[in-house]
Amino acid sequence: MSVVLRVPAADWRAHQRRVLAATPGLVPVAKGNGYGFGLVRLAGEAAALGVDTLAVGTPAEVAAVRDSFGGRIVVLQPWRPGEPGAEELLADERVIHTVSRVSDLEHLSASGRRPSVLLELLTSMKRHGMAVGELTDVRRVLADDGVDVVGWTVHLPMPAATGGNAAEAERLAKTGLAVRQAPAWFSHLTGADYDRLRATLYTGTRLRIGTELWLGGSVARRTTATVLDVHKVARGEKVGYWQHAMPADGHIVVLSGGTAHGIALEAPTSAATGRQRLISAVNGSVEALGWARSPFTIAGKKRWFVEPPHMQASMVFVPGSKGIPGIGDEIPVELRLTTATVDEVVLEE
Ligand SMILES: *Cc1c(COP(=O)(O)O)cnc(C)c1O
């Protein structure tokens, strides 16, 4: 009675190994919802891949991966004093902290713990990082030797948005390396750009990859929901919390999967204007009601939500009496795995 993600294990792991082989210095990223798989599972996969370092998003996520992954753990969100758990995290010698402000670097340098840090450089992404103009200050703080510099880090926009990030990546990395020799860490470089940088920069390189590693390749992932109930309804009958009248005789199919799983009401139908609705209504279409299409496929078609998804269940309408599923049937549900929470992950042998 749940939403399930099924993955052919051998294919998934073969894809992971291909990414690893093509990416010397790979740092897998496991953050947030764990790309649909969950953080613990990804930490285990990273350990099996044999990488020495795993990246997580936030300080709180360190605890989730720590028991399943024995190597070093980078926190991508910059370290900030006063954040919950920030000071405690400094006691964990396996953790590498990202530093994006000179004042935070000063704080860490004075902590007496000599924490491991990645020095983040501000890119055209404009999320976090120290600007080139601040590097004189960085040099001054590093002279105290209060931190262990693990590398410079450069988090770039999507290559598709910029037409390629190689030039910016190289310029920034070289600027950092002029201040302190250390490995250069990148995010969102194409494989070709990364290869070029590895050949040009006289230092070690690391590339952080999440989506392509866990969700890329031609791996036949399937997500399914379970039919929890089926009810016959007549045209005009009112159903659901909001008592919407049904446009035709048919069936209400109640499915596992709701807002808690990341199932959202997608944009309502485009037939928004009165005139369009009238045309649709004349054509006997449910679009006339401004209903939204659901991500659930029954008998080969994405079905209409009767009303917005509930917390853990959804109600869809199937007109007529053909192709009505039975209670307990599993039907395909389309989920965006970076926002979804499934009840169960099944690795199929
Ligand atoms: C999330 C994140 C990544 C991984 O991004 P994907 O697009 O999932 O590969 C890499 N670097 C940083 C800094 C991130 O926050």
mmCIF file of C-alpha atoms and ligand atoms in Angstrom:
data_model
loop_
_atom_site.group_PDB
_atom_site.id
_atom_site.type_symbol
_atom_site.label_atom_id
_atom_site.label_comp_id
_atom_site.label_asym_id
_atom_site.label_seq_id
_atom_site.Cartn_x
_atom_site.Cartn_y
_atom_site.Cartn_z
ATOM 1 C CA MET A 1 0.000 0.000 0.000
ATOM 2 C CA SER A 2 2.749 2.401 -0.844
ATOM 3 C CA VAL A 3 4.721 4.349 -3.390
ATOM 4 C CA VAL A 4 7.654 2.244 -4.530
ATOM 5 C CA LEU A 5 10.802 3.019 -6.519
ATOM 6 C CA ARG A 6 12.197 -0.036 -8.293
ATOM 7 C CA VAL A 7 15.688 -0.016 -9.729
ATOM 8 C CA PRO A 8 17.546 -2.771 -11.567
ATOM 9 C CA ALA A 9 20.532 -2.983 -9.219
ATOM 10 C CA ALA A 10 23.100 -4.303 -11.679
ATOM 11 C CA ASP A 11 22.315 -1.608 -14.273
ATOM 12 C CA TRP A 12 22.319 1.150 -11.677
ATOM 13 C CA ARG A 13 25.673 0.123 -10.264
ATOM 14 C CA ALA A 14 27.173 -0.357 -13.721
ATOM 15 C CA HIS A 15 26.155 3.222 -14.516
ATOM 16 C CA GLN A 16 27.697 4.480 -11.269
ATOM 17 C CA ARG A 17 30.946 2.701 -12.104
ATOM 18 C CA ARG A 18 30.961 4.223 -15.598
ATOM 19 C CA VAL A 19 30.628 7.715 -14.102
ATOM 20 C CA LEU A 20 33.399 6.914 -11.627
ATOM 21 C CA ALA A 21 35.712 5.609 -14.356
ATOM 22 C CA ALA A 22 35.087 8.711 -16.480
ATOM 23 C CA THR A 23 35.590 11.083 -13.541
ATOM 24 C CA PRO A 24 38.907 10.818 -11.723
ATOM 25 C CA GLY A 25 38.487 12.536 -8.373
ATOM 26 C CA LEU A 26 34.726 11.948 -8.288
ATOM 27 C CA VAL A 27 32.968 13.129 -5.126
ATOM 28 C CA PRO A 28 29.409 11.725 -5.044
ATOM 29 C CA VAL A 29 26.776 14.109 -3.692
ATOM 30 C CA ALA A 30 24.074 12.740 -1.365
ATOM 31 C CA LYS A 31 21.820 15.463 -0.039
ATOM 32 C CA GLY A 32 18.220 16.427 0.578
ATOM 33 C CA ASN A 33 15.859 13.578 -0.234
ATOM 34 C CA GLY A 34 18.831 11.501 -1.437
ATOM 35 C CA TYR A 35 17.727 11.902 -5.060
ATOM 36 C CA GLY A 36 14.711 9.715 -4.220
ATOM 37 C CA PHE A 37 16.841 6.900 -2.773
ATOM 38 C CA GLY A 38 17.514 8.376 0.662
ATOM 39 C CA LEU A 39 20.823 9.468 2.158
ATOM 40 C CA VAL A 40 21.648 6.222 3.954
ATOM 41 C CA ARG A 41 21.315 4.148 0.816
ATOM 42 C CA LEU A 42 23.441 6.567 -1.229
ATOM 43 C CA ALA A 43 26.099 6.599 1.478
ATOM 44 C CA GLY A 44 26.232 2.798 1.197
ATOM 45 C CA GLU A 45 26.463 2.978 -2.597
ATOM 46 C CA ALA A 46 29.298 5.525 -2.346
ATOM 47 C CA ALA A 47 31.138 3.272 0.104
ATOM 48 C CA ALA A 48 30.768 0.324 -2.288
ATOM 49 C CA LEU A 49 32.115 2.478 -5.133
ATOM 50 C CA GLY A 50 35.258 2.947 -3.080
ATOM 51 C CA VAL A 51 35.448 6.755 -3.214
ATOM 52 C CA ASP A 52 37.307 8.461 -0.374
ATOM 53 C CA THR A 53 34.937 11.423 0.021
ATOM 54 C CA LEU A 54 31.178 11.999 -0.003
ATOM 55 C CA ALA A 55 29.414 15.378 -0.125
ATOM 56 C CA VAL A 56 26.257 16.163 1.833
ATOM 57 C CA GLY A 57 24.193 19.331 1.717
ATOM 58 C CA THR A 58 23.828 20.462 5.310
ATOM 59 C CA PRO A 59 25.431 19.903 8.731
ATOM 60 C CA ALA A 60 22.419 17.842 9.851
ATOM 61 C CA GLU A 61 22.934 15.435 6.958
ATOM 62 C CA VAL A 62 26.368 14.393 8.214
ATOM 63 C CA ALA A 63 24.745 12.235 10.898
ATOM 64 C CA ALA A 64 22.615 10.469 8.275
ATOM 65 C CA VAL A 65 25.575 9.234 6.205
ATOM 66 C CA ARG A 66 28.290 8.874 8.851
ATOM 67 C CA ASP A 67 27.611 5.242 9.799
ATOM 68 C CA SER A 68 27.288 3.976 6.229
ATOM 69 C CA PHE A 69 30.264 5.835 4.770
ATOM 70 C CA GLY A 70 33.677 5.657 6.400
ATOM 71 C CA GLY A 71 35.564 8.298 4.424
ATOM 72 C CA ARG A 72 35.623 12.065 4.588
ATOM 73 C CA ILE A 73 32.370 14.027 4.399
ATOM 74 C CA VAL A 74 32.142 17.462 2.775
ATOM 75 C CA VAL A 75 29.300 19.758 3.810
ATOM 76 C CA LEU A 76 28.360 21.793 0.738
ATOM 77 C CA GLN A 77 26.419 24.477 2.579
ATOM 78 C CA PRO A 78 28.964 26.965 3.878
ATOM 79 C CA TRP A 79 29.918 26.723 7.544
ATOM 80 C CA ARG A 80 28.469 29.618 9.573
ATOM 81 C CA PRO A 81 29.050 30.388 13.225
ATOM 82 C CA GLY A 82 25.931 30.195 15.356
ATOM 83 C CA GLU A 83 24.166 27.733 13.053
ATOM 84 C CA PRO A 84 22.678 24.798 14.973
ATOM 85 C CA GLY A 85 25.342 22.120 15.289
ATOM 86 C CA ALA A 86 28.061 24.215 13.617
ATOM 87 C CA GLU A 87 30.510 24.246 16.533
ATOM 88 C CA GLU A 88 29.935 20.554 17.355
ATOM 89 C CA LEU A 89 30.664 19.674 13.751
ATOM 90 C CA LEU A 90 34.186 21.056 14.181
ATOM 91 C CA ALA A 91 34.921 18.193 16.564
ATOM 92 C CA ASP A 92 34.297 15.646 13.799
ATOM 93 C CA GLU A 93 37.639 15.150 12.102
ATOM 94 C CA ARG A 94 36.093 13.360 9.125
ATOM 95 C CA VAL A 95 34.145 16.465 8.130
ATOM 96 C CA ILE A 96 35.388 19.016 5.599
ATOM 97 C CA HIS A 97 33.775 22.440 5.990
ATOM 98 C CA THR A 98 33.019 24.765 3.089
ATOM 99 C CA VAL A 99 33.965 28.362 3.855
ATOM 100 C CA SER A 100 32.444 31.205 1.874
ATOM 101 C CA ARG A 101 33.288 34.351 3.894
ATOM 102 C CA VAL A 102 36.554 35.741 5.207
ATOM 103 C CA SER A 103 34.978 36.311 8.630
ATOM 104 C CA ASP A 104 34.033 32.618 8.863
ATOM 105 C CA LEU A 105 37.555 31.622 7.835
ATOM 106 C CA GLU A 106 38.906 33.824 10.632
ATOM 107 C CA HIS A 107 36.503 32.196 13.088
ATOM 108 C CA LEU A 108 37.561 28.679 12.054
ATOM 109 C CA SER A 109 41.226 29.590 12.028
ATOM 110 C CA ALA A 110 40.925 30.842 15.619
ATOM 111 C CA SER A 111 38.922 27.784 16.788
ATOM 112 C CA GLY A 112 42.007 25.916 17.928
ATOM 113 C CA ARG A 113 40.813 22.755 16.166
ATOM 114 C CA ARG A 114 42.557 23.304 12.837
ATOM 115 C CA PRO A 115 39.471 22.180 10.896
ATOM 116 C CA SER A 116 39.658 20.953 7.291
ATOM 117 C CA VAL A 117 38.226 23.515 4.903
ATOM 118 C CA LEU A 118 37.328 24.038 1.286
ATOM 119 C CA LEU A 119 37.688 27.682 0.303
ATOM 120 C CA GLU A 120 34.743 28.598 -1.880
ATOM 121 C CA LEU A 121 35.204 31.170 -4.642
ATOM 122 C CA LEU A 122 32.273 33.262 -5.815
ATOM 123 C CA THR A 123 31.278 32.348 -9.373
ATOM 124 C CA SER A 124 28.757 33.790 -11.842
ATOM 125 C CA MET A 125 26.274 31.575 -10.020
ATOM 126 C CA LYS A 126 26.335 34.175 -7.188
ATOM 127 C CA ARG A 127 25.272 31.767 -4.495
ATOM 128 C CA HIS A 128 28.114 31.572 -1.981
ATOM 129 C CA GLY A 129 31.807 32.281 -2.081
ATOM 130 C CA MET A 130 34.622 34.744 -1.571
ATOM 131 C CA ALA A 131 35.292 37.266 -4.316
ATOM 132 C CA VAL A 132 38.669 37.539 -5.995
ATOM 133 C CA GLY A 133 39.087 40.948 -4.319
ATOM 134 C CA GLU A 134 38.991 39.270 -0.900
ATOM 135 C CA LEU A 135 41.853 36.879 -1.567
ATOM 136 C CA THR A 136 44.438 39.200 0.008
ATOM 137 C CA ASP A 137 42.518 38.795 3.268
ATOM 138 C CA VAL A 138 42.310 35.040 2.739
ATOM 139 C CA ARG A 139 46.077 34.891 2.288
ATOM 140 C CA ARG A 140 46.539 36.833 5.525
ATOM 141 C CA VAL A 141 44.308 34.421 7.524
ATOM 142 C CA LEU A 142 45.909 31.327 6.002
ATOM 143 C CA ALA A 143 49.308 32.583 7.169
ATOM 144 C CA ASP A 144 48.203 31.738 10.748
ATOM 145 C CA ASP A 145 47.967 28.048 9.752
ATOM 146 C CA GLY A 146 44.771 27.667 11.809
ATOM 147 C CA VAL A 147 42.985 25.613 9.139
ATOM 148 C CA ASP A 148 43.852 22.640 6.957
ATOM 149 C CA VAL A 149 43.121 23.720 3.372
ATOM 150 C CA VAL A 150 41.705 20.712 1.533
ATOM 151 C CA GLY A 151 41.069 22.684 -1.644
ATOM 152 C CA TRP A 152 39.512 25.570 -3.517
ATOM 153 C CA THR A 153 35.947 25.080 -4.597
ATOM 154 C CA VAL A 154 34.150 26.458 -7.618
ATOM 155 C CA HIS A 155 30.398 25.873 -7.973
ATOM 156 C CA LEU A 156 29.333 26.823 -11.480
ATOM 157 C CA PRO A 157 25.993 27.425 -13.200
ATOM 158 C CA MET A 158 24.583 24.678 -15.410
ATOM 159 C CA PRO A 159 26.737 24.363 -18.552
ATOM 160 C CA ALA A 160 23.549 24.449 -20.632
ATOM 161 C CA ALA A 161 22.848 27.952 -19.316
ATOM 162 C CA THR A 162 26.291 29.349 -20.043
ATOM 163 C CA GLY A 163 27.424 27.418 -23.102
ATOM 164 C CA GLY A 164 30.238 25.972 -20.990
ATOM 165 C CA ASN A 165 32.058 26.926 -17.816
ATOM 166 C CA ALA A 166 35.642 26.047 -18.666
ATOM 167 C CA ALA A 167 36.978 29.582 -18.943
ATOM 168 C CA GLU A 168 35.470 30.787 -15.666
ATOM 169 C CA ALA A 169 36.495 27.615 -13.862
ATOM 170 C CA GLU A 170 40.082 27.915 -15.044
ATOM 171 C CA ARG A 171 40.374 31.620 -14.269
ATOM 172 C CA LEU A 172 39.000 31.242 -10.735
ATOM 173 C CA ALA A 173 40.965 28.115 -9.922
ATOM 174 C CA LYS A 174 44.209 29.735 -11.061
ATOM 175 C CA THR A 175 43.474 32.825 -8.975
ATOM 176 C CA GLY A 176 42.987 30.658 -5.895
ATOM 177 C CA LEU A 177 46.040 28.534 -6.627
ATOM 178 C CA ALA A 178 48.164 31.679 -6.784
ATOM 179 C CA VAL A 179 47.220 32.271 -3.133
ATOM 180 C CA ARG A 180 47.616 28.682 -1.946
ATOM 181 C CA GLN A 181 48.485 25.474 -3.786
ATOM 182 C CA ALA A 182 45.660 22.960 -3.095
ATOM 183 C CA PRO A 183 43.366 20.668 -5.090
ATOM 184 C CA ALA A 184 40.661 22.374 -7.171
ATOM 185 C CA TRP A 185 37.104 21.158 -6.604
ATOM 186 C CA PHE A 186 34.357 21.799 -9.131
ATOM 187 C CA SER A 187 30.634 21.294 -9.612
ATOM 188 C CA HIS A 188 28.719 21.307 -12.890
ATOM 189 C CA LEU A 189 31.468 21.023 -15.448
ATOM 190 C CA THR A 190 30.957 18.941 -18.569
ATOM 191 C CA GLY A 191 33.176 15.868 -18.729
ATOM 192 C CA ALA A 192 35.177 17.429 -21.556
ATOM 193 C CA ASP A 193 35.766 20.670 -19.620
ATOM 194 C CA TYR A 194 36.776 18.725 -16.531
ATOM 195 C CA ASP A 195 39.259 16.676 -18.562
ATOM 196 C CA ARG A 196 40.721 19.855 -20.027
ATOM 197 C CA LEU A 197 41.095 21.438 -16.582
ATOM 198 C CA ARG A 198 42.706 18.329 -15.176
ATOM 199 C CA ALA A 199 45.310 18.650 -17.899
ATOM 200 C CA THR A 200 45.870 22.412 -17.442
ATOM 201 C CA LEU A 201 45.823 22.925 -13.688
ATOM 202 C CA TYR A 202 48.972 21.781 -11.929
ATOM 203 C CA THR A 203 47.073 20.352 -9.003
ATOM 204 C CA GLY A 204 44.648 17.607 -8.040
ATOM 205 C CA THR A 205 41.044 18.018 -9.169
ATOM 206 C CA ARG A 206 37.729 16.830 -7.764
ATOM 207 C CA LEU A 207 34.284 16.909 -9.387
ATOM 208 C CA ARG A 208 31.080 16.702 -7.330
ATOM 209 C CA ILE A 209 28.231 14.920 -9.067
ATOM 210 C CA GLY A 210 24.762 14.016 -7.809
ATOM 211 C CA THR A 211 21.998 13.901 -10.407
ATOM 212 C CA GLU A 212 24.023 12.311 -13.217
ATOM 213 C CA LEU A 213 25.530 9.715 -10.904
ATOM 214 C CA TRP A 214 22.328 8.580 -9.188
ATOM 215 C CA LEU A 215 19.649 9.394 -11.758
ATOM 216 C CA GLY A 216 21.511 9.413 -15.085
ATOM 217 C CA GLY A 217 22.184 6.723 -17.664
ATOM 218 C CA SER A 218 19.601 4.495 -19.254
ATOM 219 C CA VAL A 219 18.629 2.743 -16.040
ATOM 220 C CA ALA A 220 15.048 1.457 -16.152
ATOM 221 C CA ARG A 221 13.809 2.986 -12.897
ATOM 222 C CA ARG A 222 10.098 2.532 -12.216
ATOM 223 C CA THR A 223 7.892 4.266 -9.702
ATOM 224 C CA THR A 224 4.519 2.777 -8.845
ATOM 225 C CA ALA A 225 1.541 3.547 -6.650
ATOM 226 C CA THR A 226 -0.978 1.089 -5.233
ATOM 227 C CA VAL A 227 -4.707 1.167 -5.899
ATOM 228 C CA LEU A 228 -6.277 1.495 -2.460
ATOM 229 C CA ASP A 229 -9.945 1.679 -3.427
ATOM 230 C CA VAL A 230 -12.253 1.935 -6.418
ATOM 231 C CA HIS A 231 -15.760 3.422 -6.406
ATOM 232 C CA LYS A 232 -18.342 3.527 -9.159
ATOM 233 C CA VAL A 233 -19.844 6.997 -9.604
ATOM 234 C CA ALA A 234 -22.617 8.421 -11.714
ATOM 235 C CA ARG A 235 -22.559 11.582 -13.762
ATOM 236 C CA GLY A 236 -23.337 14.564 -11.546
ATOM 237 C CA GLU A 237 -22.522 12.712 -8.333
ATOM 238 C CA LYS A 238 -20.470 14.778 -5.910
ATOM 239 C CA VAL A 239 -17.257 13.344 -4.469
ATOM 240 C CA GLY A 240 -14.203 14.197 -2.388
ATOM 241 C CA TYR A 241 -13.474 16.809 0.266
ATOM 242 C CA TRP A 242 -14.619 19.465 -2.147
ATOM 243 C CA GLN A 243 -17.655 17.624 -3.458
ATOM 244 C CA HIS A 244 -16.937 18.218 -7.111
ATOM 245 C CA ALA A 245 -19.628 16.897 -9.441
ATOM 246 C CA MET A 246 -18.473 14.149 -11.777
ATOM 247 C CA PRO A 247 -18.652 15.007 -15.491
ATOM 248 C CA ALA A 248 -19.655 11.502 -16.587
ATOM 249 C CA ASP A 249 -20.381 8.013 -15.345
ATOM 250 C CA GLY A 250 -17.162 6.359 -14.326
ATOM 251 C CA HIS A 251 -14.964 5.359 -11.418
ATOM 252 C CA ILE A 252 -13.045 7.063 -8.676
ATOM 253 C CA VAL A 253 -9.703 5.373 -8.178
ATOM 254 C CA VAL A 254 -8.058 6.071 -4.828
ATOM 255 C CA LEU A 255 -4.274 5.696 -4.987
ATOM 256 C CA SER A 256 -1.390 5.638 -2.545
ATOM 257 C CA GLY A 257 0.724 8.755 -2.945
ATOM 258 C CA GLY A 258 -0.025 12.334 -1.968
ATOM 259 C CA THR A 259 1.600 15.601 -1.024
ATOM 260 C CA ALA A 260 3.827 13.792 1.516
ATOM 261 C CA HIS A 261 5.364 11.897 -1.396
ATOM 262 C CA GLY A 262 5.928 15.084 -3.360
ATOM 263 C CA ILE A 263 2.912 14.535 -5.571
ATOM 264 C CA ALA A 264 1.690 17.985 -6.423
ATOM 265 C CA LEU A 265 -1.154 19.405 -8.319
ATOM 266 C CA GLU A 266 0.434 20.322 -11.596
ATOM 267 C CA ALA A 267 -0.745 23.320 -13.560
ATOM 268 C CA PRO A 268 -4.476 23.150 -14.112
ATOM 269 C CA THR A 269 -5.613 22.547 -17.630
ATOM 270 C CA SER A 270 -4.938 25.293 -20.104
ATOM 271 C CA ALA A 271 -8.613 25.600 -20.961
ATOM 272 C CA ALA A 272 -8.817 28.515 -18.584
ATOM 273 C CA THR A 273 -10.955 31.054 -20.404
ATOM 274 C CA GLY A 274 -14.710 30.852 -20.424
ATOM 275 C CA ARG A 275 -14.866 30.437 -24.167
ATOM 276 C CA GLN A 276 -12.348 27.600 -24.192
ATOM 277 C CA ARG A 277 -14.179 25.898 -21.383
ATOM 278 C CA LEU A 278 -17.413 26.165 -23.270
ATOM 279 C CA ILE A 279 -15.827 24.552 -26.329
ATOM 280 C CA SER A 280 -14.367 21.805 -24.170
ATOM 281 C CA ALA A 281 -17.681 21.301 -22.439
ATOM 282 C CA VAL A 282 -19.455 20.938 -25.750
ATOM 283 C CA ASN A 283 -16.830 18.360 -26.707
ATOM 284 C CA GLY A 284 -17.582 16.519 -23.489
ATOM 285 C CA SER A 285 -14.104 17.063 -22.089
ATOM 286 C CA VAL A 286 -13.102 17.117 -18.447
ATOM 287 C CA GLU A 287 -10.825 20.056 -19.317
ATOM 288 C CA ALA A 288 -13.980 22.123 -19.191
ATOM 289 C CA LEU A 289 -13.832 21.782 -15.431
ATOM 290 C CA GLY A 290 -10.304 23.123 -15.195
ATOM 291 C CA TRP A 291 -9.191 19.841 -13.687
ATOM 292 C CA ALA A 292 -5.524 19.033 -13.350
ATOM 293 C CA ARG A 293 -3.838 16.026 -14.840
ATOM 294 C CA SER A 294 -2.334 13.650 -12.295
ATOM 295 C CA PRO A 295 0.989 11.787 -12.587
ATOM 296 C CA PHE A 296 -0.866 8.454 -12.303
ATOM 297 C CA THR A 297 -1.256 6.335 -15.452
ATOM 298 C CA ILE A 298 -4.239 4.004 -15.670
ATOM 299 C CA ALA A 299 -4.892 1.952 -18.811
ATOM 300 C CA GLY A 300 -2.225 3.862 -20.692
ATOM 301 C CA LYS A 301 -3.438 7.390 -19.866
ATOM 302 C CA LYS A 302 -2.515 10.014 -17.313
ATOM 303 C CA ARG A 303 -5.747 10.444 -15.341
ATOM 304 C CA TRP A 304 -7.384 13.581 -13.969
ATOM 305 C CA PHE A 305 -7.275 14.460 -10.311
ATOM 306 C CA VAL A 306 -10.779 14.705 -8.849
ATOM 307 C CA GLU A 307 -9.309 17.257 -6.428
ATOM 308 C CA PRO A 308 -5.877 18.217 -5.122
ATOM 309 C CA PRO A 309 -3.882 15.271 -3.743
ATOM 310 C CA HIS A 310 -4.354 14.513 -0.053
ATOM 311 C CA MET A 311 -1.428 13.962 2.319
ATOM 312 C CA GLN A 312 -0.912 10.294 1.485
ATOM 313 C CA ALA A 313 -3.575 9.425 -1.074
ATOM 314 C CA SER A 314 -4.943 10.837 -4.303
ATOM 315 C CA MET A 315 -8.297 10.511 -6.038
ATOM 316 C CA VAL A 316 -8.456 10.292 -9.817
ATOM 317 C CA PHE A 317 -11.373 9.887 -12.191
ATOM 318 C CA VAL A 318 -11.590 7.222 -14.874
ATOM 319 C CA PRO A 319 -14.598 7.681 -17.153
ATOM 320 C CA GLY A 320 -16.648 4.683 -18.242
ATOM 321 C CA SER A 321 -16.077 1.129 -17.158
ATOM 322 C CA LYS A 322 -13.120 -0.035 -19.235
ATOM 323 C CA GLY A 323 -9.591 -0.407 -17.876
ATOM 324 C CA ILE A 324 -10.620 0.042 -14.252
ATOM 325 C CA PRO A 325 -7.850 -1.347 -12.016
ATOM 326 C CA GLY A 326 -8.475 -3.574 -9.017
ATOM 327 C CA ILE A 327 -7.639 -2.890 -5.401
ATOM 328 C CA GLY A 328 -4.002 -3.785 -4.792
ATOM 329 C CA ASP A 329 -2.926 -3.251 -8.402
ATOM 330 C CA GLU A 330 0.265 -1.315 -8.932
ATOM 331 C CA ILE A 331 0.091 1.449 -11.477
ATOM 332 C CA PRO A 332 2.835 3.733 -12.835
ATOM 333 C CA VAL A 333 3.229 7.140 -11.219
ATOM 334 C CA GLU A 334 5.566 9.754 -12.648
ATOM 335 C CA LEU A 335 7.713 11.286 -9.911
ATOM 336 C CA ARG A 336 10.494 13.823 -10.007
ATOM 337 C CA LEU A 337 13.007 11.974 -7.906
ATOM 338 C CA THR A 338 14.735 15.128 -6.663
ATOM 339 C CA THR A 339 11.516 16.176 -4.910
ATOM 340 C CA ALA A 340 9.826 12.854 -4.216
ATOM 341 C CA THR A 341 9.759 10.763 -1.060
ATOM 342 C CA VAL A 342 8.950 7.146 -1.754
ATOM 343 C CA ASP A 343 7.876 4.653 0.907
ATOM 344 C CA GLU A 344 10.152 1.921 -0.319
ATOM 345 C CA VAL A 345 13.138 1.482 -2.616
ATOM 346 C CA VAL A 346 13.458 -1.955 -4.164
ATOM 347 C CA LEU A 347 16.757 -2.905 -5.799
ATOM 348 C CA GLU A 348 15.846 -5.636 -8.256
ATOM 349 C CA GLU A 349 18.467 -8.308 -8.824
HETATM 350 C C1 LIG B 1 23.868 19.840 -5.177
HETATM 351 C C2 LIG B 1 25.256 20.235 -5.507
HETATM 352 C C3 LIG B 1 25.996 19.482 -6.423
HETATM 353 C C4 LIG B 1 25.417 18.298 -7.157
HETATM 354 O O1 LIG B 1 24.544 18.777 -8.129
HETATM 355 P P1 LIG B 1 23.880 17.815 -9.201
HETATM 356 O O2 LIG B 1 23.310 18.742 -10.192
HETATM 357 O O3 LIG B 1 22.865 17.009 -8.493
HETATM 358 O O4 LIG B 1 24.990 16.969 -9.768
HETATM 359 C C5 LIG B 1 27.298 19.835 -6.669
HETATM 360 N N1 LIG B 1 27.857 20.881 -6.042
HETATM 361 C C6 LIG B 1 27.188 21.631 -5.150
HETATM 362 C C7 LIG B 1 27.880 22.762 -4.486
HETATM 363 C C8 LIG B 1 25.864 21.335 -4.873
HETATM 364 O O5 LIG B 1 25.187 22.080 -3.977
#
